[in-house]
Amino acid sequence: MNYKHLGNTGVRVSELCLGAMTFGRETGEQDSRMIMDRFVEAGGNFIDTADVYTGGASEEIVGRWLKGKNRDDLVIATKVRFAMGSGPNDVGLSRKHILAGVEASLRRLGTDYIDLFQVHAWDPKTPLEETLGTLNELVRRGWVRYLGASNFRGWRLQKAIDLSRQRGWEPFVCLQPQYNLLCRATEYEVIPVCLNEGLGVIPWSPLRGGWLSGKFYRGMAQPPEDSRVASAEAKGWSESWTNYNNEHTWNVVDVLLAVAEEAGKTPAQTAINWSLQRPGVTSPIIGVRTPEQLAANLGAAGWSLTEEQVERLNAASLMPVSYPYDLRAEQQRRAGRDY
C-alpha cells in the first residue's frame, strides 16, 4: 500500500483508511480485531473511529486491539461533537464537552495520545474561538498530535482556518467529508478550500452506503434485505432506497458496472479507486462489516483507472448545478480542469 502525507504535515498515512464505525454494532469484537490485523498486514496504518460510534464501544474495541501493538506505527483518529449522554453539556464543541470527550476517548482507546482529533460537525451554539482555543490546548498538552474537521461547509472551514492562523493556534490539517460518485457537491466549495489551504481530504462513504458496491443494478424493485440501504430505509438514514432510487443513481451505476468490467475489477474497487484519484484526496475511509469485505476493498489500491474511464465516471456522476456554481463549472470545463 502506498502512503501519503496528511495535508501539509510530515506524518504519512496509508492511502486507504480503515473506518471503525461498524465495530461493536454490525461487527463483533473478534471480527473487528481480525479486520484490523489484516488491514495492518496489508500495509494500512490509518484507523478512524469516533466517540459516538456504538456509544464508545468502537473506541474500546480499537483500544483493546492496540495493546501489544507498536503504537507509533499507527495513526489513530477519533472525533468529538455529538451527544454521549443525556446531560445538557454532553453534546457540542464547548470547552467543557471537548475536554470531557478527549479524556474519555483516551481512556477507551487505552493510549496516551490521539494522532488525529477531529470535530465531528459544526456547532452553531458555541463561539468558534472557544472551540479552536480548546483544541489548540489539547495539542499543547500533548494529548493530541493533529487536528481535523468533519462535515464542515466551505465557508465554515475557511473561517476556522483563518481564525486559527490569526491567533497562532494549531490549524486543521484535514477534512473528513462525504465524497463519492453519488455525492459530488463537495467539489463546489469544500474541496477547493482544502486544495487552496493544503488540507488533506479523507472521504467517508466512498461506496455511499453500498449503492456503489455492485449489489445494485438498474431494474431492481427493492434493496437486498441484508444491505445497509435496506437498514437505512427502515431507520431513516440518508442513503435510503427512497432517496437514491432515481435515474441519476442508475445512470451512475450503469457506467460504474461497465467500467469495472472493462478494468477487470469489482464495482466497489472501481468506485474507491475513482475516489483515490480525485484531487486533494489523501485516504478514502473504507468501512467494512466482515474480513471478506475488507479483502475485497483492499483491491482498490495499487492500480489506476485510465483517464478515459475516469472521464466516463465523471460525466455520468456530474449533476447540473445552479448559480453561482454553474458559472464556475463552465469556466473549469473550458480550462479542462475538474475544479
Coordinates of C-alpha atoms in Angstrom, one line a residue:
M1 CA 0.0 0.0 0.0
N2 CA 1.2 3.5 -0.8
Y3 CA 1.5 6.3 1.8
K4 CA 0.6 10.0 1.6
H5 CA 1.3 13.0 3.7
L6 CA -1.7 14.0 5.8
G7 CA -2.3 17.5 4.4
N8 CA 0.8 19.7 4.9
T9 CA 2.1 17.7 7.8
G10 CA 5.1 15.4 7.9
V11 CA 3.0 12.4 9.1
R12 CA 2.4 9.7 6.4
V13 CA -0.8 7.7 6.3
S14 CA -1.8 4.7 4.2
E15 CA -3.8 5.6 1.0
L16 CA -6.8 3.7 2.5
C17 CA -8.1 4.5 5.9
L18 CA -10.0 1.8 7.9
G19 CA -13.3 3.1 9.3
A20 CA -14.4 1.6 12.6
M21 CA -18.0 2.7 12.7
T22 CA -19.3 -0.9 12.3
F23 CA -17.2 -2.2 15.3
G24 CA -19.4 -3.2 18.1
R25 CA -22.6 -2.7 16.0
E26 CA -22.7 -4.9 12.8
T27 CA -19.3 -6.3 13.5
G28 CA -18.4 -8.2 16.7
E29 CA -15.1 -7.8 18.5
Q30 CA -13.5 -10.9 17.2
D31 CA -14.1 -10.0 13.5
S32 CA -13.2 -6.3 14.3
R33 CA -9.8 -7.5 15.6
M34 CA -9.3 -9.7 12.5
I35 CA -10.2 -6.8 10.2
M36 CA -7.6 -4.5 11.9
D37 CA -5.0 -7.2 11.9
R38 CA -5.5 -7.9 8.1
F39 CA -5.5 -4.2 7.4
V40 CA -2.2 -3.7 9.1
E41 CA -0.8 -6.8 7.4
A42 CA -1.7 -5.2 4.0
G43 CA 0.3 -2.1 4.9
G44 CA -2.5 0.0 6.4
N45 CA -1.6 2.3 9.3
F46 CA -4.6 4.7 9.5
I47 CA -7.7 3.8 11.5
D48 CA -10.6 6.2 12.1
T49 CA -13.3 6.0 14.8
A50 CA -15.4 8.4 16.9
D51 CA -16.6 8.6 20.5
V52 CA -20.2 8.3 19.3
Y53 CA -19.8 5.1 17.3
T54 CA -21.8 2.4 19.1
G55 CA -21.8 4.6 22.2
G56 CA -18.0 4.3 22.7
A57 CA -17.8 0.6 22.0
S58 CA -15.9 1.2 18.7
E59 CA -13.1 3.1 20.6
E60 CA -13.0 0.4 23.3
I61 CA -12.5 -2.4 20.7
V62 CA -9.8 -0.4 18.9
G63 CA -8.2 0.3 22.3
R64 CA -8.1 -3.4 23.4
W65 CA -6.6 -4.3 20.0
L66 CA -3.9 -1.6 20.4
K67 CA -2.5 -3.3 23.4
G68 CA 0.6 -5.1 22.4
K69 CA 0.9 -3.3 19.1
N70 CA 3.7 -0.8 18.3
R71 CA 1.7 2.4 19.0
D72 CA 4.0 4.6 17.0
D73 CA 3.4 2.5 13.8
L74 CA -0.3 3.5 13.8
V75 CA -2.2 6.7 13.1
I76 CA -5.4 6.6 15.2
A77 CA -8.1 9.2 14.5
T78 CA -11.2 9.8 16.5
K79 CA -13.9 12.5 16.7
V80 CA -16.0 14.6 19.2
R81 CA -19.2 16.6 18.8
F82 CA -22.3 14.5 19.1
A83 CA -24.2 13.5 22.3
M84 CA -22.6 11.0 24.5
G85 CA -25.1 11.2 27.3
S86 CA -28.4 12.9 28.4
G87 CA -27.0 15.9 30.2
P88 CA -27.2 19.4 28.8
N89 CA -23.4 19.5 28.3
D90 CA -22.9 16.1 26.8
V91 CA -23.0 17.5 23.3
G92 CA -21.4 20.2 21.2
L93 CA -18.0 21.8 20.9
S94 CA -17.8 23.7 24.2
R95 CA -14.5 23.7 26.2
K96 CA -16.3 21.5 28.8
H97 CA -17.5 18.9 26.3
I98 CA -14.3 18.8 24.3
L99 CA -12.2 18.2 27.4
A100 CA -14.6 15.6 28.7
G101 CA -14.7 14.0 25.3
V102 CA -10.9 13.7 24.7
E103 CA -10.3 12.4 28.2
A104 CA -13.0 9.7 27.7
S105 CA -11.6 8.8 24.3
L106 CA -8.1 8.4 25.7
R107 CA -9.4 6.1 28.3
R108 CA -11.4 4.0 25.9
L109 CA -8.5 3.8 23.4
G110 CA -6.1 3.0 26.2
T111 CA -3.5 5.4 24.7
D112 CA -1.6 8.4 25.9
Y113 CA -2.3 10.4 22.8
I114 CA -4.6 10.6 19.8
D115 CA -2.9 11.2 16.4
L116 CA -5.8 13.0 14.8
F117 CA -8.6 14.5 16.8
Q118 CA -11.5 15.8 14.7
V119 CA -14.6 17.8 15.4
H120 CA -17.4 15.7 14.0
A121 CA -19.5 18.6 12.8
W122 CA -20.0 22.4 13.2
D123 CA -21.5 23.6 16.5
P124 CA -23.6 26.8 15.8
K125 CA -24.2 27.3 19.6
T126 CA -20.5 27.6 20.7
P127 CA -18.2 30.5 19.8
L128 CA -15.6 29.3 17.3
E129 CA -12.9 30.9 19.4
E130 CA -13.8 28.7 22.4
T131 CA -13.7 25.5 20.2
L132 CA -10.4 26.3 18.4
G133 CA -8.7 27.6 21.5
T134 CA -9.6 24.4 23.4
L135 CA -8.3 22.2 20.5
N136 CA -5.1 24.2 20.5
E137 CA -4.7 23.5 24.2
L138 CA -5.0 19.7 23.6
V139 CA -2.1 19.8 21.2
R140 CA -0.1 21.9 23.7
R141 CA -0.8 19.3 26.4
G142 CA 0.4 16.5 24.2
W143 CA -2.9 14.7 24.3
V144 CA -3.4 15.3 20.5
R145 CA -0.9 15.4 17.7
Y146 CA -3.0 16.9 14.8
L147 CA -6.5 18.5 14.4
G148 CA -9.1 17.9 11.8
A149 CA -12.7 18.6 11.0
S150 CA -15.6 16.7 9.5
N151 CA -18.8 17.7 7.8
F152 CA -18.0 21.4 7.5
R153 CA -19.3 23.6 4.8
G154 CA -16.8 25.6 2.8
W155 CA -17.3 29.0 4.5
R156 CA -17.2 27.4 8.0
L157 CA -14.0 25.6 7.2
Q158 CA -12.3 28.7 5.8
K159 CA -13.5 30.7 8.8
A160 CA -11.9 28.2 11.2
I161 CA -8.7 28.2 9.2
D162 CA -8.4 32.0 9.1
L163 CA -9.1 32.3 12.9
S164 CA -6.5 29.7 13.8
R165 CA -4.0 31.5 11.6
Q166 CA -4.8 34.9 13.1
R167 CA -4.4 33.6 16.7
G168 CA -1.4 31.4 16.1
W169 CA -3.3 28.3 17.0
E170 CA -2.8 24.8 15.7
P171 CA -4.7 24.5 12.4
F172 CA -7.0 21.9 11.0
V173 CA -4.8 19.7 8.8
C174 CA -7.5 17.6 7.1
L175 CA -11.2 17.4 6.4
Q176 CA -13.5 14.4 6.5
P177 CA -16.4 15.0 4.2
Q178 CA -18.8 12.7 2.4
Y179 CA -17.4 12.4 -1.2
N180 CA -18.2 9.7 -3.8
L181 CA -19.7 9.2 -7.2
L182 CA -23.2 9.9 -5.9
C183 CA -22.1 12.9 -3.8
R184 CA -20.0 15.4 -5.7
A185 CA -21.4 18.7 -4.3
T186 CA -18.4 18.5 -2.0
E187 CA -16.5 19.8 -5.1
Y188 CA -18.4 23.1 -5.2
E189 CA -16.6 24.8 -2.3
V190 CA -15.3 22.3 0.3
I191 CA -12.6 20.7 -1.9
P192 CA -11.3 24.0 -3.3
V193 CA -10.8 25.3 0.2
C194 CA -8.9 22.1 1.1
L195 CA -6.7 22.4 -2.1
N196 CA -6.1 26.1 -1.5
E197 CA -5.2 25.7 2.2
G198 CA -3.3 22.4 1.9
L199 CA -5.7 20.2 3.9
G200 CA -5.9 16.5 3.3
V201 CA -9.3 15.1 2.3
I202 CA -10.4 11.9 3.9
P203 CA -13.7 11.0 2.3
W204 CA -16.2 9.0 4.2
S205 CA -18.7 6.6 2.5
P206 CA -16.8 6.2 -0.8
L207 CA -19.4 3.5 -1.7
R208 CA -22.4 5.6 -0.5
G209 CA -23.7 3.1 2.0
G210 CA -23.4 0.2 -0.5
W211 CA -25.0 1.8 -3.6
L212 CA -21.7 1.6 -5.4
S213 CA -20.7 -1.8 -4.1
G214 CA -22.0 -3.8 -7.1
K215 CA -25.1 -5.1 -5.2
F216 CA -27.3 -2.6 -7.0
Y217 CA -28.3 -2.5 -10.7
R218 CA -31.0 -1.0 -12.8
G219 CA -34.3 -2.8 -12.7
M220 CA -34.2 -3.7 -9.0
A221 CA -37.5 -3.3 -7.2
Q222 CA -36.0 -3.1 -3.7
P223 CA -32.7 -3.3 -1.9
P224 CA -31.2 -6.6 -0.8
E225 CA -32.6 -7.5 2.7
D226 CA -29.1 -7.7 4.2
S227 CA -27.8 -4.4 2.8
R228 CA -27.1 -1.2 4.6
V229 CA -29.5 0.5 2.2
A230 CA -32.3 -1.7 3.5
S231 CA -31.4 -0.8 7.1
A232 CA -31.2 2.9 6.0
E233 CA -34.8 2.7 4.7
A234 CA -36.0 1.3 8.0
K235 CA -34.0 3.8 10.2
G236 CA -34.4 6.9 8.1
W237 CA -30.7 7.2 7.2
S238 CA -29.7 9.4 4.2
E239 CA -28.6 6.5 1.9
S240 CA -32.1 5.0 1.9
W241 CA -33.7 3.4 -1.1
T242 CA -36.3 6.3 -1.2
N243 CA -33.5 8.9 -1.5
Y244 CA -31.5 7.2 -4.2
N245 CA -33.9 5.1 -6.4
N246 CA -33.8 7.6 -9.2
E247 CA -32.5 8.0 -12.8
H248 CA -29.3 9.8 -11.8
T249 CA -28.3 6.9 -9.5
W250 CA -29.0 4.3 -12.1
N251 CA -27.0 6.2 -14.7
V252 CA -24.0 6.3 -12.4
V253 CA -24.4 2.6 -11.5
D254 CA -24.7 1.7 -15.2
V255 CA -21.4 3.3 -16.0
L256 CA -19.7 2.1 -12.9
L257 CA -20.6 -1.5 -13.7
A258 CA -19.4 -1.1 -17.3
V259 CA -16.1 0.5 -16.3
A260 CA -15.5 -2.1 -13.6
E261 CA -16.0 -5.0 -16.0
E262 CA -13.7 -3.3 -18.5
A263 CA -11.0 -2.7 -15.8
G264 CA -11.3 -6.3 -14.5
K265 CA -12.1 -5.0 -11.1
T266 CA -15.2 -5.1 -8.8
P267 CA -17.6 -2.1 -8.8
A268 CA -16.6 -1.4 -5.2
Q269 CA -12.9 -1.4 -6.1
T270 CA -13.6 0.9 -9.1
A271 CA -15.6 3.4 -7.1
I272 CA -12.9 3.6 -4.3
N273 CA -10.2 3.9 -6.9
W274 CA -12.0 6.8 -8.5
S275 CA -12.0 8.5 -5.1
L276 CA -8.3 7.8 -4.7
Q277 CA -7.6 9.6 -7.9
R278 CA -9.6 12.8 -7.0
P279 CA -7.5 16.0 -6.5
G280 CA -6.8 16.6 -2.8
V281 CA -7.8 13.2 -1.6
T282 CA -5.4 11.6 0.9
S283 CA -7.2 8.4 2.1
P284 CA -10.8 7.3 1.4
I285 CA -12.3 5.6 4.5
I286 CA -13.4 2.1 3.9
G287 CA -16.0 0.9 6.4
V288 CA -16.4 -2.9 6.3
R289 CA -18.6 -5.4 8.2
T290 CA -16.6 -8.5 7.5
P291 CA -13.0 -9.6 6.8
E292 CA -14.2 -10.7 3.4
Q293 CA -15.4 -7.2 2.6
L294 CA -12.0 -5.8 3.7
A295 CA -10.1 -8.1 1.5
A296 CA -12.2 -7.1 -1.5
N297 CA -11.9 -3.3 -0.8
L298 CA -8.2 -3.5 -0.3
G299 CA -8.1 -4.4 -4.0
A300 CA -9.0 -0.7 -4.7
A301 CA -5.3 0.2 -4.2
G302 CA -2.3 -0.5 -6.3
W303 CA -3.7 0.4 -9.7
S304 CA -5.3 3.3 -11.5
L305 CA -8.3 3.8 -13.8
T306 CA -7.4 5.2 -17.2
E307 CA -8.1 8.9 -17.9
E308 CA -10.9 7.8 -20.3
Q309 CA -12.5 5.7 -17.6
V310 CA -12.3 8.5 -15.1
E311 CA -13.9 10.9 -17.6
R312 CA -16.8 8.5 -18.2
L313 CA -17.4 8.2 -14.5
N314 CA -17.1 12.0 -14.1
A315 CA -19.6 12.6 -16.9
A316 CA -22.2 10.1 -15.5
S317 CA -21.9 11.4 -11.9
L318 CA -21.9 15.1 -12.6
M319 CA -25.2 16.8 -11.7
P320 CA -26.5 20.1 -13.1
V321 CA -25.7 23.0 -10.8
S322 CA -27.3 26.4 -10.5
Y323 CA -25.9 29.9 -10.0
P324 CA -23.2 30.7 -8.9
Y325 CA -21.7 27.3 -9.4
D326 CA -22.8 26.9 -13.0
L327 CA -20.5 29.9 -13.9
R328 CA -17.5 28.3 -12.3
A329 CA -18.2 24.9 -13.6
E330 CA -18.3 26.3 -17.2
Q331 CA -15.1 28.1 -16.6
Q332 CA -13.4 25.0 -15.4
R333 CA -14.7 22.9 -18.2
R334 CA -13.3 25.4 -20.7
A335 CA -10.0 25.2 -18.9
G336 CA -10.0 21.4 -19.0
R337 CA -9.9 21.1 -15.2
D338 CA -12.2 19.4 -12.7
Y339 CA -12.2 22.4 -10.2

